[in-house]
Short mmCIF file of C-alpha atoms and ligand atoms in Angstrom, two decimals:
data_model
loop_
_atom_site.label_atom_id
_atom_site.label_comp_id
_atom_site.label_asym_id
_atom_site.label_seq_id
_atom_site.Cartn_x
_atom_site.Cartn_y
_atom_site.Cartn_z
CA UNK A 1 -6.29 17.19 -0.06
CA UNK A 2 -3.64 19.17 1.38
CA UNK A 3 -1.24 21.25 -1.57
CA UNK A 4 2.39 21.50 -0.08
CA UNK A 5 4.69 23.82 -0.46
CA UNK A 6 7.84 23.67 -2.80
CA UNK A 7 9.98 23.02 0.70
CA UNK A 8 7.18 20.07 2.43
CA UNK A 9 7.84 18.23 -1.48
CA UNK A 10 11.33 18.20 -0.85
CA UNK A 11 10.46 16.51 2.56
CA UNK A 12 7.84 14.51 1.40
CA UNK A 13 10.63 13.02 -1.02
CA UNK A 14 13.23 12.28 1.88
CA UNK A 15 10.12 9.95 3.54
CA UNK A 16 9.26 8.36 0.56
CA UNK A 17 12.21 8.01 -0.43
CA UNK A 18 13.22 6.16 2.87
CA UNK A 19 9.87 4.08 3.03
CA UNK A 20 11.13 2.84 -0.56
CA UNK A 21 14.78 2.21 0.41
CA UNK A 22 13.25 0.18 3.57
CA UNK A 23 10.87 -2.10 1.52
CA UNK A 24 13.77 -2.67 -0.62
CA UNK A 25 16.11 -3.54 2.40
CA UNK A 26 13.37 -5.99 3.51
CA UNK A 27 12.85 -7.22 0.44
CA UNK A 28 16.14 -9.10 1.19
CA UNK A 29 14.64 -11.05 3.84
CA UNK A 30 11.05 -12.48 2.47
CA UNK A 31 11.70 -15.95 1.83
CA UNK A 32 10.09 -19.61 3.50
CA UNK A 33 11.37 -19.81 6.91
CA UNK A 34 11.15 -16.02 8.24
CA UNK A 35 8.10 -15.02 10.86
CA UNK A 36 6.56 -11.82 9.77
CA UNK A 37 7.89 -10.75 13.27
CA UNK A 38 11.47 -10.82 11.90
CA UNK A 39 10.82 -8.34 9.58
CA UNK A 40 8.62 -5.99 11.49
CA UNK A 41 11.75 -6.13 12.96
CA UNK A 42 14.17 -5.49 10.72
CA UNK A 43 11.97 -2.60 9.64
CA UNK A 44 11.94 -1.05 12.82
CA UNK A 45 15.57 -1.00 13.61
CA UNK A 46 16.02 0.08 9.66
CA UNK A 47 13.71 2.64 9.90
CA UNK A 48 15.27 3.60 13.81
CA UNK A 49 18.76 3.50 11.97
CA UNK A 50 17.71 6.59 9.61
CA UNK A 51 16.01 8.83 12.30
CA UNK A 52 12.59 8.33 11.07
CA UNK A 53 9.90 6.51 12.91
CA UNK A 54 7.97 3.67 11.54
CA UNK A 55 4.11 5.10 10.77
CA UNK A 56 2.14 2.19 11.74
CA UNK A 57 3.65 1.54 15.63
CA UNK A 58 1.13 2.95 18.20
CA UNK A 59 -1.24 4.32 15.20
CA UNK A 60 -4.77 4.31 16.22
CA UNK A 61 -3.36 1.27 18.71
CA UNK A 62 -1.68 -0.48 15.77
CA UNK A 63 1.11 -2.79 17.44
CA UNK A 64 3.22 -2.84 15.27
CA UNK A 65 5.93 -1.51 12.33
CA UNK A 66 4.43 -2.77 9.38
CA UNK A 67 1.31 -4.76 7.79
CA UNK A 68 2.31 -8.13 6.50
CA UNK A 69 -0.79 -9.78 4.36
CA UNK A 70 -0.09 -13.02 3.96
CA UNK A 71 -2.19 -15.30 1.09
CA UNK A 72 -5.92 -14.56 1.69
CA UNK A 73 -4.67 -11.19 4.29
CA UNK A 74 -6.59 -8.62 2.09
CA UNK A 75 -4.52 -5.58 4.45
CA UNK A 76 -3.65 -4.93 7.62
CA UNK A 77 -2.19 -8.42 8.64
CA UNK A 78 -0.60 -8.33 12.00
CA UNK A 79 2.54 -9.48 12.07
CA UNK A 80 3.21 -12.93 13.86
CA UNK A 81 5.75 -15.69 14.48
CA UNK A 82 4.33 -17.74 12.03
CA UNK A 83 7.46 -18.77 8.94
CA UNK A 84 6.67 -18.21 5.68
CA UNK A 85 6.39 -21.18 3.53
CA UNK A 86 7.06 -21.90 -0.41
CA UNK A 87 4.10 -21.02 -1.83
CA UNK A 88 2.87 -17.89 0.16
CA UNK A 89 2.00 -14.34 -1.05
CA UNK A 90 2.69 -11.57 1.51
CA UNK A 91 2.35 -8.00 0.99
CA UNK A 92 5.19 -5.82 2.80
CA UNK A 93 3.42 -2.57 3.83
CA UNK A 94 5.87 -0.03 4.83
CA UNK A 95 5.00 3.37 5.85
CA UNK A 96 7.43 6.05 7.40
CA UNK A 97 7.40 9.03 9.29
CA UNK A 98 10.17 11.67 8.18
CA UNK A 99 10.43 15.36 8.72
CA UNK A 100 6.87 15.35 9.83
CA UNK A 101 5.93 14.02 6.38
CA UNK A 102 4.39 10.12 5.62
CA UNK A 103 5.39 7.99 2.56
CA UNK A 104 3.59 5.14 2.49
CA UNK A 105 4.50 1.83 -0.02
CA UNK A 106 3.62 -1.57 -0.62
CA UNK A 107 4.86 -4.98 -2.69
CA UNK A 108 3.56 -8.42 -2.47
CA UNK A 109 6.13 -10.88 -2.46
CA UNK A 110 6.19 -14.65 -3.78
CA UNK A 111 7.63 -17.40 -1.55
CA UNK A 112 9.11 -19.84 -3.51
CA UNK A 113 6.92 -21.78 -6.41
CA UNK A 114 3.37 -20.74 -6.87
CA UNK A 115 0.64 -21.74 -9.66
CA UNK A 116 0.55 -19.53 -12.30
CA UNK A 117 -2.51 -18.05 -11.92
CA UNK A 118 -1.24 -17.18 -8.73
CA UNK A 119 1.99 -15.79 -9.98
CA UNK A 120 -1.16 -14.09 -12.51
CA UNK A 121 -2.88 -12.35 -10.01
CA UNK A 122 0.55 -10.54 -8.51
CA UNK A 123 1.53 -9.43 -11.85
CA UNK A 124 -1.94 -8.11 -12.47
CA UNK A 125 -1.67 -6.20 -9.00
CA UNK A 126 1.36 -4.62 -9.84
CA UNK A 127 0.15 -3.12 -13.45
CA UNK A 128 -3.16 -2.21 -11.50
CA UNK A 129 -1.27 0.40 -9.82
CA UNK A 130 0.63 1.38 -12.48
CA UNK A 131 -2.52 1.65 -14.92
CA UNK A 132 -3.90 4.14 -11.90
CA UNK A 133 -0.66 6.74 -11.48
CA UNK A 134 -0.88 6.96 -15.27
CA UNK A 135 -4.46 7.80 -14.85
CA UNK A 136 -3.73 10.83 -13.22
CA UNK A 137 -3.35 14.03 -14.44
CA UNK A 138 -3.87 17.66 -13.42
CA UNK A 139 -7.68 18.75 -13.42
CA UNK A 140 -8.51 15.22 -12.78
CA UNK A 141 -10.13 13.20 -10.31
CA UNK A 142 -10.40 10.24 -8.24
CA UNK A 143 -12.78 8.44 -10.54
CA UNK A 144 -10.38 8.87 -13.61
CA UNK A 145 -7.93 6.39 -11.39
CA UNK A 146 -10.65 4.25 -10.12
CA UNK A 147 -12.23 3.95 -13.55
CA UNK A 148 -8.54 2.47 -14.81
CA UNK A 149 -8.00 0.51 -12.11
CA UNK A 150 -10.81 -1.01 -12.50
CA UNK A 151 -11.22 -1.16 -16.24
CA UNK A 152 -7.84 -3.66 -16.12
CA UNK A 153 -8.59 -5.63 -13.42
CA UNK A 154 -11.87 -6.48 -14.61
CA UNK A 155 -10.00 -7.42 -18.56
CA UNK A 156 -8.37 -9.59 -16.20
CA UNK A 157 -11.01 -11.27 -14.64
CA UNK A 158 -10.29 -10.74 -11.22
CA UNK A 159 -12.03 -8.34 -8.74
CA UNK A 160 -11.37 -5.07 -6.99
CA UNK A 161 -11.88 -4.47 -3.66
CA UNK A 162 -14.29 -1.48 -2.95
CA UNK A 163 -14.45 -0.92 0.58
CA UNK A 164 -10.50 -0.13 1.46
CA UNK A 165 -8.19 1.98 -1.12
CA UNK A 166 -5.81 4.95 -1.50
CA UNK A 167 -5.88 8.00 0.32
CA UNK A 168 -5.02 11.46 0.94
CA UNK A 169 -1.26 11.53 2.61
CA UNK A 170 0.86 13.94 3.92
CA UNK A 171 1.49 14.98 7.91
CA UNK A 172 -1.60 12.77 8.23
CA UNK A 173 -1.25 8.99 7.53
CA UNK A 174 -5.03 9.08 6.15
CA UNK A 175 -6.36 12.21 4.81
CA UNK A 176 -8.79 12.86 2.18
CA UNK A 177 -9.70 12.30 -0.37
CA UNK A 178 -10.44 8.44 -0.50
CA UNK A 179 -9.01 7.10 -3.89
CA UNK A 180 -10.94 4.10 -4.53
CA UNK A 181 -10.01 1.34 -6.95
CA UNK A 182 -13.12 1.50 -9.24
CA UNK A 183 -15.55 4.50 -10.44
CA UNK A 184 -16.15 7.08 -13.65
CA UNK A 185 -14.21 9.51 -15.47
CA UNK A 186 -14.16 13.01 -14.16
CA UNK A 187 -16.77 11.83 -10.93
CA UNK A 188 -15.14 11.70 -7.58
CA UNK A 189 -12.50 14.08 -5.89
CA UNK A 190 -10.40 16.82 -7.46
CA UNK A 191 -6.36 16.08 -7.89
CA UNK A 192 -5.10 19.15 -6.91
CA UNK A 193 -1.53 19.80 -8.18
CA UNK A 194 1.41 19.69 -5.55
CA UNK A 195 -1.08 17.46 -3.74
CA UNK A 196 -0.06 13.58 -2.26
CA UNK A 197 -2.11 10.37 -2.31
CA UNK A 198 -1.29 6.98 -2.47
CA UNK A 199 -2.24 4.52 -5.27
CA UNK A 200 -3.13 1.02 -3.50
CA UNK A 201 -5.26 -1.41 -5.22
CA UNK A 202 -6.30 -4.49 -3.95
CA UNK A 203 -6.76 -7.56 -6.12
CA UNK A 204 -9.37 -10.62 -5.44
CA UNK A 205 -9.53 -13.60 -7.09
CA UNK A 206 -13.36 -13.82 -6.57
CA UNK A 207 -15.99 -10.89 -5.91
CA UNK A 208 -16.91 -12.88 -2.62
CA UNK A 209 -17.80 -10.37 0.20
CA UNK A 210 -14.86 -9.44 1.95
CA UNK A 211 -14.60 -10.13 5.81
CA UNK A 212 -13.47 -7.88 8.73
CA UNK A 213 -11.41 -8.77 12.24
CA UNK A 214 -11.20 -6.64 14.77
CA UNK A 215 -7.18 -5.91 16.08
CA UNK A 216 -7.25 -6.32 19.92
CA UNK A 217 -7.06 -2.60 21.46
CA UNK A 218 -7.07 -0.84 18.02
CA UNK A 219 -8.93 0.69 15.45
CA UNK A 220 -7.88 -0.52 13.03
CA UNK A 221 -9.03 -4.14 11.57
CA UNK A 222 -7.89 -6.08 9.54
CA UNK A 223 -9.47 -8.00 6.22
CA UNK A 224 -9.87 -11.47 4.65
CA UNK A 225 -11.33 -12.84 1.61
CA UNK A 226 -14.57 -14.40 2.25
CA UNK A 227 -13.18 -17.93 0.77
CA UNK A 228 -9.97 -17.90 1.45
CA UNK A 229 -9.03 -17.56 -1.91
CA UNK A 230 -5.92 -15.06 -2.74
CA UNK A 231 -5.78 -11.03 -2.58
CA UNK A 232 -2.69 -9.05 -3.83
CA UNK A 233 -1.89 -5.49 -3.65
CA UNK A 234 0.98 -2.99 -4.46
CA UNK A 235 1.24 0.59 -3.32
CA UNK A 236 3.40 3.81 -3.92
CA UNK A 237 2.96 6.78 -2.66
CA UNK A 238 2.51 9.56 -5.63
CA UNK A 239 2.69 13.79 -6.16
CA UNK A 240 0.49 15.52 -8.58
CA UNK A 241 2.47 17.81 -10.50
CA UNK A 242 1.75 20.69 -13.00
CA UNK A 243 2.32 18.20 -16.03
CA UNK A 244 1.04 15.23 -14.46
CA UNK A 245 2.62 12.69 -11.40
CA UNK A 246 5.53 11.93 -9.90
CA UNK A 247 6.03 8.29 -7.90
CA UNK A 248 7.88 9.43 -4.89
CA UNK A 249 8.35 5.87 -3.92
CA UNK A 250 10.33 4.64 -6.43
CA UNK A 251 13.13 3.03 -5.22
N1 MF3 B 301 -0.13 1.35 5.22
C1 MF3 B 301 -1.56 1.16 5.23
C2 MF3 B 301 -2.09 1.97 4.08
O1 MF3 B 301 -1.62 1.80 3.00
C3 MF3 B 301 -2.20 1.57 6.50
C4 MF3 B 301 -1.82 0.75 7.66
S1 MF3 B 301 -2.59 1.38 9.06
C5 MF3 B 301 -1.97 0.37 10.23
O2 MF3 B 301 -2.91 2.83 4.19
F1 MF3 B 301 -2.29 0.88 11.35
F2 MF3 B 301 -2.48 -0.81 10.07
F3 MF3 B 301 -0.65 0.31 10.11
CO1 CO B 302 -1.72 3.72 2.13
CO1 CO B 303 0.43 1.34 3.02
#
């Protein structure tokens, strides 16, 4: 983990700050009847707008602006012309480069009228994350926000996934450590205070192994539930502090 300075926080905060005031701006436009390919859009020519670059474009051969998940899309869904439709979930992944710095957010978004348990397992997502950031404190590690992540999931009776999670963040997109959604107190990496990581979790509705798809001339792949059935997953992007956190992706 890298520890920034007092200035590279105060840059940090402009990109986060901007990756939050983007997902909010395409917020607007997640409803049945747009194609994830209108709002890669609109996030590009947002993000253009504000002279910051969006992360994703060109990243390890990633083609485009953001990751739209939609329904059974663990991460990493490519956006496409297909519409949205009442009843979809889609995750918004926005991630921008400012001042040299990364801030990195996520929300998953409800199209329309869905079951409850659905409408369940987005909710849960959402408090996931938040049960993590509150996990952290100074002197602590990964596993203490693992170990709560996956402590309320589970009282939920839904599933965590294992192999993908939160990471390092900074200059670098990805940077260490991994901050993985399940684990033990005190095991795992050191938080260092004044250093950056995101707080990710993604939620299954079964613990059916998770599949992976290759993303033509890139590294990176994408992910699907093994049965189709639902994933969900809300990020922020999140300083350690002296006292404790501080979500720099609050909107
Ligand atoms: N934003 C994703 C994350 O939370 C990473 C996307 S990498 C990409 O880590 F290449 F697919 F954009
Ligand atoms: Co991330
Ligand atoms: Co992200």
């Amino acid at each position: 983990m890298t520890v920034k300075t007092a200035n590279d926080i105060r840059l940090m905060t402009e990109a986060c700050q901007l990756a939050a005031r983007t997902l909010d701006h395409v917020a607007k436009y997640v409803k049945a009847g747009v194609t994830t390919n209108e709002l890669d859009q609109i996030v590009y020519d947002y993000t253009m707008s504000h002279e910051a670059t969006p992360a994703p474009l060109n990243y390890k051969g990633y083609p485009k602006s953001i990751c739209t998940s939609v329904n059974d899309c663990i991460c990493h869904g490519l956006p496409d012309d297909t519409p949205l439709k009442d009843g979809d979930i889609v995750n918004v992944d926005v991630t921008t480069i400012k001042h040299g710095f990364h801030g990195d957010t996520s929300r998953t978004f409800i199209i329309g009228d869905v079951p409850s348990s659905t409408a369940h397992l987005v909710d849960s997502a959402k408090k996931a994350m938040e049960r993590g950031i509150e996990a952290i404190e100074p002197g602590g590690t990964t596993g203490d926000i693992g170990f709560a992540i996956n402590k309320f999931v589970t009282r939920k009776g839904f599933y965590v996934v294992e192999e993908i999670g939160g990471h390092g963040i900074g200059r670098n997109f990805h940077e260490d450590p991994f901050v993985p959604s399940f684990g033990k107190k005190g095991r795992g990496d050191r938080l260092l205070t004044w250093g950056t990581i995101t707080v990710e979790p993604m939620l299954n509705e079964t613990s059916v192994p998770i599949r992976e798809f290759d993303i033509p001339k890139s590294e990176i792949k994408y992910y699907l539930t093994g049965d189709q059935s639902l994933s969900a997953q809300f990020e922020h992007t999140v300083l350690i502090t002296d006292t404790g956190y501080e979500i720099l992706t609050l909107p």
